[in-house]
XYZ file of C-alpha atoms in Angstrom:
518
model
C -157.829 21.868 48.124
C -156.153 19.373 46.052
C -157.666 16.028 44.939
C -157.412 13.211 46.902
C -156.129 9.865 44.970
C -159.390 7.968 45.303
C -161.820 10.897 44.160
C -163.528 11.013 40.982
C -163.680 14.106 39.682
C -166.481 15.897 37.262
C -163.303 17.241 35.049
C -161.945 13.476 35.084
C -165.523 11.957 34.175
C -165.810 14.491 30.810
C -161.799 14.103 29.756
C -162.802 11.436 27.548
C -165.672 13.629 25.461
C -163.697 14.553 22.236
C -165.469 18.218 21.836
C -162.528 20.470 22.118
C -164.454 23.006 24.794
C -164.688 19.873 27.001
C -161.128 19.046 26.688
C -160.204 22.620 27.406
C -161.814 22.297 31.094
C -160.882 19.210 31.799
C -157.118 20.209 31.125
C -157.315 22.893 33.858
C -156.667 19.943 36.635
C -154.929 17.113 34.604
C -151.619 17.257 35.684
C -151.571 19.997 37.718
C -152.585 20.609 41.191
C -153.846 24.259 42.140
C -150.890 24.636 43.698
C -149.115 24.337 40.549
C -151.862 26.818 38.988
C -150.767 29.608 41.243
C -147.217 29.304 41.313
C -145.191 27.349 38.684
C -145.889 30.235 35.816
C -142.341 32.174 35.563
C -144.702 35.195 35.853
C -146.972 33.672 38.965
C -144.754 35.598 41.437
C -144.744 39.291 39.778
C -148.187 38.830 39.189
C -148.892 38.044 42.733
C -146.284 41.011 44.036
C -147.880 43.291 41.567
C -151.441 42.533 42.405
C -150.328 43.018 46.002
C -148.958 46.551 45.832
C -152.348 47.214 43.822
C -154.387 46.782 46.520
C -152.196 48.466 49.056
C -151.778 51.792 47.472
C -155.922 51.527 46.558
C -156.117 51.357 50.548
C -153.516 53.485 51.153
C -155.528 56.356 48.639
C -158.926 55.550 49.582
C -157.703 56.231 53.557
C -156.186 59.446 52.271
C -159.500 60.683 51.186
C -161.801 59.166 53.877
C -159.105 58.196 57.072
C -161.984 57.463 59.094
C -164.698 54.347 59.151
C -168.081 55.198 58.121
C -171.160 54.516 60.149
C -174.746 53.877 59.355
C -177.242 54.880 61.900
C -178.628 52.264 63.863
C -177.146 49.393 62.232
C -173.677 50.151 63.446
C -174.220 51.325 66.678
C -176.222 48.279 67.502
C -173.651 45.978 66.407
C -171.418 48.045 68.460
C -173.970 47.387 71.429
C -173.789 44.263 70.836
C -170.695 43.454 71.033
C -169.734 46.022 73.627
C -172.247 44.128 76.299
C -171.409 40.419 73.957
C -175.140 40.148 74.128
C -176.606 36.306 72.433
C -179.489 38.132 71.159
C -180.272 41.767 68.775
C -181.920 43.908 66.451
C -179.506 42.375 64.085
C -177.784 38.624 63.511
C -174.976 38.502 66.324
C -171.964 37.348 64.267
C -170.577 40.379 63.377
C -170.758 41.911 66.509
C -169.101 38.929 67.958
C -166.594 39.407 65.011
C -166.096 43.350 65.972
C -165.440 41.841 69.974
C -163.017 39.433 68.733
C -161.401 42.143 66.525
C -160.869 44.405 69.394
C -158.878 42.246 71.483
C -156.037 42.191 69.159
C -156.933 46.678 68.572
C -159.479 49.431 68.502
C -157.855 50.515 65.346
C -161.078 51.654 63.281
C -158.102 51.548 60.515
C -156.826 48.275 61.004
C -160.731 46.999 61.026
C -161.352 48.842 57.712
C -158.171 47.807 56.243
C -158.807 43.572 57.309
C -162.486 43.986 56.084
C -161.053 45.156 52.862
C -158.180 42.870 53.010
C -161.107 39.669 53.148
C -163.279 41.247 50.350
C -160.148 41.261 48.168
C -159.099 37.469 49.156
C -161.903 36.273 48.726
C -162.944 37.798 45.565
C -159.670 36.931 43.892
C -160.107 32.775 45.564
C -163.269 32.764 43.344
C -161.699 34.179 40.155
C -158.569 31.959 40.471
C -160.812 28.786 41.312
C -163.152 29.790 38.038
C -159.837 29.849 36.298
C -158.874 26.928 37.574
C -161.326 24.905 36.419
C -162.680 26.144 33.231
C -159.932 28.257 32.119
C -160.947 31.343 30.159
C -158.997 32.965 27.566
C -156.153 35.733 28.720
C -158.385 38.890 27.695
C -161.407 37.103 29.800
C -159.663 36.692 32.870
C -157.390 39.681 32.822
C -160.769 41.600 32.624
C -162.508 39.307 35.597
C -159.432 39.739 38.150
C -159.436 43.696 37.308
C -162.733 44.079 38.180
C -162.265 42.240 41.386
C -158.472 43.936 42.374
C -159.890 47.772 41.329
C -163.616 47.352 42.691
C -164.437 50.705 43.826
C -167.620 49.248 46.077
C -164.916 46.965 47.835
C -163.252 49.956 49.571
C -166.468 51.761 50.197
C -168.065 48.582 51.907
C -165.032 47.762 53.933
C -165.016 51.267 55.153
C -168.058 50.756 56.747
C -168.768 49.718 60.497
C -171.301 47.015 59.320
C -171.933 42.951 58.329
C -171.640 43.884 54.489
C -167.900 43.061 54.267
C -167.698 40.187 56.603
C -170.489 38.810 54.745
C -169.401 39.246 51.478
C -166.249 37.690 51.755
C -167.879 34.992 53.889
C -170.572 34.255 50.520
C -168.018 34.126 48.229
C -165.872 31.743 49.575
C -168.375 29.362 50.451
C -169.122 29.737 46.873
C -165.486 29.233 45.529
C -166.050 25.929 48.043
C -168.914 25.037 46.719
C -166.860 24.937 42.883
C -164.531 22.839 44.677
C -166.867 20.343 46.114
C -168.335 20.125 42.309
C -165.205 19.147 40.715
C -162.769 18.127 43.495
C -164.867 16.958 46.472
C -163.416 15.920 49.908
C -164.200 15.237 53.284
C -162.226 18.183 54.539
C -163.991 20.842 51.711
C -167.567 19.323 53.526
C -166.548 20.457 56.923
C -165.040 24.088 55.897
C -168.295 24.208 54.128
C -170.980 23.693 56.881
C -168.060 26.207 59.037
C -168.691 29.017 56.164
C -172.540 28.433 56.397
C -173.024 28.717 59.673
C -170.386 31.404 60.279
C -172.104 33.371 57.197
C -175.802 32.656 58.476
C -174.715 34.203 61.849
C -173.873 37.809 60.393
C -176.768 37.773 58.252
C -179.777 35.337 57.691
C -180.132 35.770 54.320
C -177.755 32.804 54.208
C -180.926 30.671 55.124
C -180.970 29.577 51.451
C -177.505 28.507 50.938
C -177.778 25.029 52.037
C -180.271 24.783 48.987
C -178.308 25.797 46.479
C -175.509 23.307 48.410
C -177.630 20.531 48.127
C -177.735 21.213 44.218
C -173.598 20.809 44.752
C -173.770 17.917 46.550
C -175.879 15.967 44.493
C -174.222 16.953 41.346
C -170.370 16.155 42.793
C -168.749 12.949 42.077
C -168.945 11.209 45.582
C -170.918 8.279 47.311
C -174.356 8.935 48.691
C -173.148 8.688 51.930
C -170.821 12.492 51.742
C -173.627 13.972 49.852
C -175.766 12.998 52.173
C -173.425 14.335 55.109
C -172.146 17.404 53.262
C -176.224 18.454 52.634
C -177.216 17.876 56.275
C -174.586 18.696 58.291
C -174.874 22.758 57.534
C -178.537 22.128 58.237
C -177.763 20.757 61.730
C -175.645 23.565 62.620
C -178.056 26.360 60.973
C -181.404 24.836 62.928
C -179.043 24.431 66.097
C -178.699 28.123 66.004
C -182.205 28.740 65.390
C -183.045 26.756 68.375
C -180.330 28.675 70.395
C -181.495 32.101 69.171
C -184.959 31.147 69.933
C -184.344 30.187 73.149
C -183.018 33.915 73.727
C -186.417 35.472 72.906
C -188.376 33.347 75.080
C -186.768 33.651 77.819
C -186.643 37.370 76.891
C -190.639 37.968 75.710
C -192.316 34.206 76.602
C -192.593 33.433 73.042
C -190.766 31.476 70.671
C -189.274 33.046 67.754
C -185.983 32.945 66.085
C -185.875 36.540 64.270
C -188.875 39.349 65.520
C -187.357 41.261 62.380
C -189.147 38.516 60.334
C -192.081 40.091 61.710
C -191.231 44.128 61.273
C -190.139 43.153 58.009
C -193.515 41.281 57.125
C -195.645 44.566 58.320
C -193.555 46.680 56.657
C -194.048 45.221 53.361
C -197.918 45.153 54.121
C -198.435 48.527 54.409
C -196.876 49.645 51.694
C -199.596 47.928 49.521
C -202.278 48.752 51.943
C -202.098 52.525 51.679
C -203.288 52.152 48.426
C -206.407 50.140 49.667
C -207.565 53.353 52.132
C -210.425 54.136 50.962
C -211.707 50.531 50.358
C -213.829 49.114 52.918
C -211.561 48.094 55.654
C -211.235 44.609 55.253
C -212.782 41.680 58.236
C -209.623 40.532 60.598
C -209.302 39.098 63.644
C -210.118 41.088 66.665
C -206.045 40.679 67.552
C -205.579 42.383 64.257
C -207.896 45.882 65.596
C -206.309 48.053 67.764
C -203.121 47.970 65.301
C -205.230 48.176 62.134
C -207.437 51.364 63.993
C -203.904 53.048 64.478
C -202.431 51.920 61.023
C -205.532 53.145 59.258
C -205.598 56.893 61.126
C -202.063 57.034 60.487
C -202.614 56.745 56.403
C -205.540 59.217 56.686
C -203.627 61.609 58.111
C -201.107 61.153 55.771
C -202.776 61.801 52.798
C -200.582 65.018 51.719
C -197.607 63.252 50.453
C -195.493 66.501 49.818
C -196.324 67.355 53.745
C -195.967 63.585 54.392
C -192.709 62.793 52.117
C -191.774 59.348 53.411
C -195.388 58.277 52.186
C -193.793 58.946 48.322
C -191.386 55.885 49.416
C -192.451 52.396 47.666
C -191.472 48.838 48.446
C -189.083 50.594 51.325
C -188.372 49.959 55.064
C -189.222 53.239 56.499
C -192.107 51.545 58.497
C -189.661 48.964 60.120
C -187.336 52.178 62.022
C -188.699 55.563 62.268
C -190.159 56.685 65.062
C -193.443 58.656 63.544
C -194.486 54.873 61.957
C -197.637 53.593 62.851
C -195.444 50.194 63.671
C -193.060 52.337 66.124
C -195.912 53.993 67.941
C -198.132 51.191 68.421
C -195.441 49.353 69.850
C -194.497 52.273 72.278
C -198.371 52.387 73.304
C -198.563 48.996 74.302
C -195.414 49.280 76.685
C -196.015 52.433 77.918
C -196.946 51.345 81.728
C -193.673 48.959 81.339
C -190.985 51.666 82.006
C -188.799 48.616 82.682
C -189.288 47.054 79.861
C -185.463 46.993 77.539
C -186.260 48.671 73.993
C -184.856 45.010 72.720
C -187.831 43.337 74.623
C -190.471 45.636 73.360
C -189.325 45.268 69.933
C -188.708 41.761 69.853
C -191.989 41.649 71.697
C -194.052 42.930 68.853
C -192.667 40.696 66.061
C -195.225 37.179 66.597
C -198.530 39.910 66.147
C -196.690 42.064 63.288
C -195.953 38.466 61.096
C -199.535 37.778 61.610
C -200.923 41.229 60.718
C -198.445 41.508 57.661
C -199.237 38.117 56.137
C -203.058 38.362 56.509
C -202.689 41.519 54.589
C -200.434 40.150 52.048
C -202.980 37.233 51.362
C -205.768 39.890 51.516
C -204.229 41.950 49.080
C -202.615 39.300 46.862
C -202.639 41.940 43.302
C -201.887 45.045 45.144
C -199.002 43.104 46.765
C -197.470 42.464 43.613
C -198.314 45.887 42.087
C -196.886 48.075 44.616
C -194.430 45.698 46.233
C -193.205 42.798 43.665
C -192.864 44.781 40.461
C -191.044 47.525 42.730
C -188.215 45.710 44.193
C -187.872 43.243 40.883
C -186.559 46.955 39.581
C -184.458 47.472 42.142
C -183.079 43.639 42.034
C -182.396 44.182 37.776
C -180.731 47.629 38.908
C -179.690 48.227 42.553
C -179.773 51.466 44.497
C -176.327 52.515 46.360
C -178.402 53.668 49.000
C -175.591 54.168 52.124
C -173.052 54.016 49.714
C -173.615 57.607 48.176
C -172.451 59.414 51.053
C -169.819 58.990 53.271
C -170.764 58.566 57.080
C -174.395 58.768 55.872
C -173.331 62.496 55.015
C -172.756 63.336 58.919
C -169.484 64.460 59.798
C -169.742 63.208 63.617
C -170.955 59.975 65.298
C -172.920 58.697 68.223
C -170.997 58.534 71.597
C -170.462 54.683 71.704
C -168.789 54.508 68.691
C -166.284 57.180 69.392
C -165.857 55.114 72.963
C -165.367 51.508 70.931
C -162.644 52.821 68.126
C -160.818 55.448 71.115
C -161.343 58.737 68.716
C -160.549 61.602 70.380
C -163.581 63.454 69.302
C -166.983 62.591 68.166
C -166.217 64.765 64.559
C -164.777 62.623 61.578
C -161.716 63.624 59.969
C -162.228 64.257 56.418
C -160.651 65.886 53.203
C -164.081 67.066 51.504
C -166.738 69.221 52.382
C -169.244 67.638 50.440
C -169.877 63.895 51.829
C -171.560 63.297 48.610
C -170.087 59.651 46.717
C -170.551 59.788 43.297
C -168.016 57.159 41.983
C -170.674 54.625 42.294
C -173.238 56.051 40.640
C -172.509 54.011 37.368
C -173.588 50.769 39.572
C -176.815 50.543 38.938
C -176.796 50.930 35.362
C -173.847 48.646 34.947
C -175.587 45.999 37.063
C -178.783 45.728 35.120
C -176.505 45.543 31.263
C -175.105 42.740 33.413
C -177.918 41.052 33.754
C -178.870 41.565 30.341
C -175.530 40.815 29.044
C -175.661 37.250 31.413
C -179.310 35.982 29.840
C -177.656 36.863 25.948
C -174.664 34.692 26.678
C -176.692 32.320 28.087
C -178.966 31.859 25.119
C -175.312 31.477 23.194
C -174.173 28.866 25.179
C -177.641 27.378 24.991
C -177.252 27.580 21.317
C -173.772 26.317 20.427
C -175.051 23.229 23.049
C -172.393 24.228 25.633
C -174.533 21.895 28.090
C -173.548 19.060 26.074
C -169.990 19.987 25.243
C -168.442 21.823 28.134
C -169.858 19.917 31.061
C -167.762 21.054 33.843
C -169.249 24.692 33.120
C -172.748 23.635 32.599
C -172.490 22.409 36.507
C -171.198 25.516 37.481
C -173.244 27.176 35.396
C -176.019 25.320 37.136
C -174.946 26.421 40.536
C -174.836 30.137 39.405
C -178.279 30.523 37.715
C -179.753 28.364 40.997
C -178.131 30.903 42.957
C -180.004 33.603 41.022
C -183.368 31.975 40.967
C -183.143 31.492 44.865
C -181.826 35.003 46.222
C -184.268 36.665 43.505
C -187.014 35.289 44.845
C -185.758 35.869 48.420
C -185.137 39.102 47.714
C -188.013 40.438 45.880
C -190.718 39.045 48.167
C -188.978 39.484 51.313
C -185.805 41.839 51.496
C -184.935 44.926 51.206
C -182.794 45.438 47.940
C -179.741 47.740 47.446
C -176.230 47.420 46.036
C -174.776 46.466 49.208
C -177.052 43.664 50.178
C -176.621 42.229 46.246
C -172.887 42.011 45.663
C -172.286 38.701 46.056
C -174.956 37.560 43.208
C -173.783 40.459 41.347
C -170.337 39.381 41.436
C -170.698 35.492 40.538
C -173.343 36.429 37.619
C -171.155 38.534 36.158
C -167.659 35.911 36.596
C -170.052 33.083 34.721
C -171.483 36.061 32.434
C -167.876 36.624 31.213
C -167.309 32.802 31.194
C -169.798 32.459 29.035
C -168.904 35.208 26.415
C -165.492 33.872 25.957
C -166.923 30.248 25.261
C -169.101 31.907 23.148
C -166.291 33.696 21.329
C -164.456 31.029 20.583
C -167.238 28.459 19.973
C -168.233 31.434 17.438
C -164.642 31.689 15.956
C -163.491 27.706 16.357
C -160.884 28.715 19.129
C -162.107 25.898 21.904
């Protein structure tokens, strides 16, 4: 990733400015190339060694305690599916079962996939702290304390241990993002190309990557590089994105005679509906389409017969999915209804099937309902987005000690019951997360405000940019998140993880703007 001759870089551009905290980034890359970063300390090598044998005895541990991968139900048998019958089309985004297919060529090692997933998490992680370091070069304490929390992350192991997308895209995020840092301060034509790769690759195993080319484009036109590459590097991952849209639609008409590129848009859009319009019950039911009838008739009886929410405990549930899966929904049974005569009818097609009329239904409620939405949905999730629930993560296996049939066929176990070293399944090494999360957040909008205050925007450029990129970051996948997703620790690590890098960026250049130390 080193600088070509004829690039201009943003560290080059702001060597000139005479405030010391300028200087002190724009060092990072004068006269040495990253190269040189990793390597030519006399202590590069132990520390590399040493950070090396950390993470293999954390494995080798971790697999002591839990020597089996974990599954979730559903999600990893139908990746599993998936990639067992290398279907184009899902429940879920096909990368990662086309990752699990690829995986099992070279073995069906459930231990060799945990220990790779991990093994990615942990390069990954560590290619964003050393690139941070790289080019805005914290104090020792500061980054001694950023590559610890990355090497000793207990959520690393526990993700990685899990037959699902949450490693692969993970790792996947935060190297496009450690590429993205690049392209601000060192920008090529070859970092352009590995970027739309990462993109696409990442918008394959899950589609939340859908706003990363925006927060891209933000990099692009910030970087030090004709129109003409900005222009390229901001399209091109657009190209590849819609081409796979166009692809994946494709795949559901020919499967249902209607173009779509995700029916889980549509589940997902219902979902959130009715969890505002339970509340609405005994209103007057409001004038829809006659489309919109039969399914409100059947949404409506189920919430009236649901009325005794310590008979009915999943009704206690707010700003949740449980609509989207279980069986005893009023989405699930509607849908079985309607292809009952169809016994041939795949369970893919009839949900897939459903999603056009469920986007519809959803979004005329939402618009109905615009104050109840954000009462009982909005202000909901923004609490879980300051603070996230470990949700899967507090158990191990989901707290089953067996799995389904296919995946003891895809990983070879001899039996369908885990081996395991407790007899409670309970996780409670995480349970700090959530609390540490949301003083994070706090702790990132304080040193903000600091750098705000000591004009770090004017005086350490090359960290105001990536400063920029971080809080556009946070802006986008909040709003992503809290009007559309469902939120929980696993699904928020990679803002998590930058937020809290720039958060302790940000301390230290307030620390020594504070003390004169720049």
């Amino acid at each position: 990733m080193d600088n070509p001759n004829n690039t201009v870089t943003l560290n080059e551009e702001n060597a000139t400015l005479h405030n010391p905290g300028t200087d002190t980034a724009a060092e990072n890359t004068s006269g040495r190339t990253f190269k040189d970063f990793l390597f030519r300390s006399k202590h590069s090598k132990l520390f590399i060694w040493l950070t090396a044998l950390a993470i293999i005895l954390e494995f080798i541990v971790f697999k002591y305690f839990y020597p089996s991968a974990g599954f979730i139900d559903g999600d990893s048998y139908v990746y599993i599916e998936t990639a067992y019958g290398n279907f184009s089309i899902n429940t879920y985004p096909i990368g990662y079962s086309k990752f699990l297919r690829l995986f099992s060529v070279l073995t069906i090692s459930n231990t060799a996939l945990v220990a790779f997933q991990y093994l990615m998490i942990q390069a990954s992680s560590l290619l964003l702290v050393l690139t941070l370091s790289y080019f805005y070069k914290p104090g020792k304490i500061t980054f001694v304390v950023l590559y610890a929390s990355m090497v000793f992350n207990p959520v690393f192991l526990f993700m990685a241990n899990y037959v699902s997308s949450d490693a692969l895209f993970l790792s996947l995020s935060l190297t496009w993002f450690a590429t993205l840092i690049w392209i601000l301060h060192q920008p090529n034509k070859a970092l352009i190309y590995l970027h739309a790769f990462l993109i696409l690759l990442a918008f394959t195993v899950r589609y939340n990557a859908l706003f990363y080319p925006v927060i891209a484009a933000l990099a692009f036109i910030i970087s030090r590089q004709s129109w003409k590459m900005k222009v390229i590097g901001i399209v091109s991952s657009m190209i590849l994105i819609a081409g796979f849209m166009w692809h994946t639609g494709n795949q559901y008409k020919r499967l249902t005679g209607i173009r779509q590129f995700s029916p889980f848009t549509g589940w997902q859009m219902a979902n959130n509906a009715l969890y505002i319009y339970r509340f609405v019950q005994d209103e007057p039911p409001p004038k829809m389409p006659k489309k919109f009838a039969a399914l409100d008739k059947a949404v409506r009886r189920y919430f009236d017969t649901t009325r005794n929410v310590f008979v009915h405990q999943q009704e206690m549930f707010i700003a949740n999915t449980w609509y989207m899966w279980d069986p005893k929904s009023p989405l699930q049974r509607y849908m079985n209804r309607q292809f009952k005569k169809d016994s041939t009818a795949t369970s893919l097609k009839r949900w897939a099937s459903m999603g056009p009329l469920y986007n519809e239904y959803g979004s005329f409620l939402i618009k109905k309902y615009p104050l109840k939405f954000a009462q009982y949905f909005l202000i909901p999730n923004s609490l879980k987005y300051y603070a996230p629930p470990v949700e899967f993560l507090d158990t191990y296996n989901m707290g089953k000690d067996s799995i389904a049939p296919i995946g003891q066929m895809w990983f070879g176990f001899e039996s369908r019951k885990l081996k395991m070293h407790f007899k409670d399944l309970k996780v409670n090494v995480l349970n700090f997360y959530p609390i540490l999360v949301g003083v994070m957040n706090v702790i990132f909008v304080f040193s903000l405000i600091g750098f705000v205050v000591l004009k770090g925007f004017r005086y350490n450029k090359p960290l105001s940019y990536g400063l920029l990129l971080a809080f556009g970051l946070w802006v986008v996948n909040c709003g992503f998140s809290v009007f559309a997703s469902q939120i929980a620790l696993r699904f928020q690590m990679t803002p998590i993880l930058i937020f809290f890098s720039f958060g302790l960026l940000l301390i230290d250049y307030v620390w020594r703007a504070a003390f004169n130390k720049l």
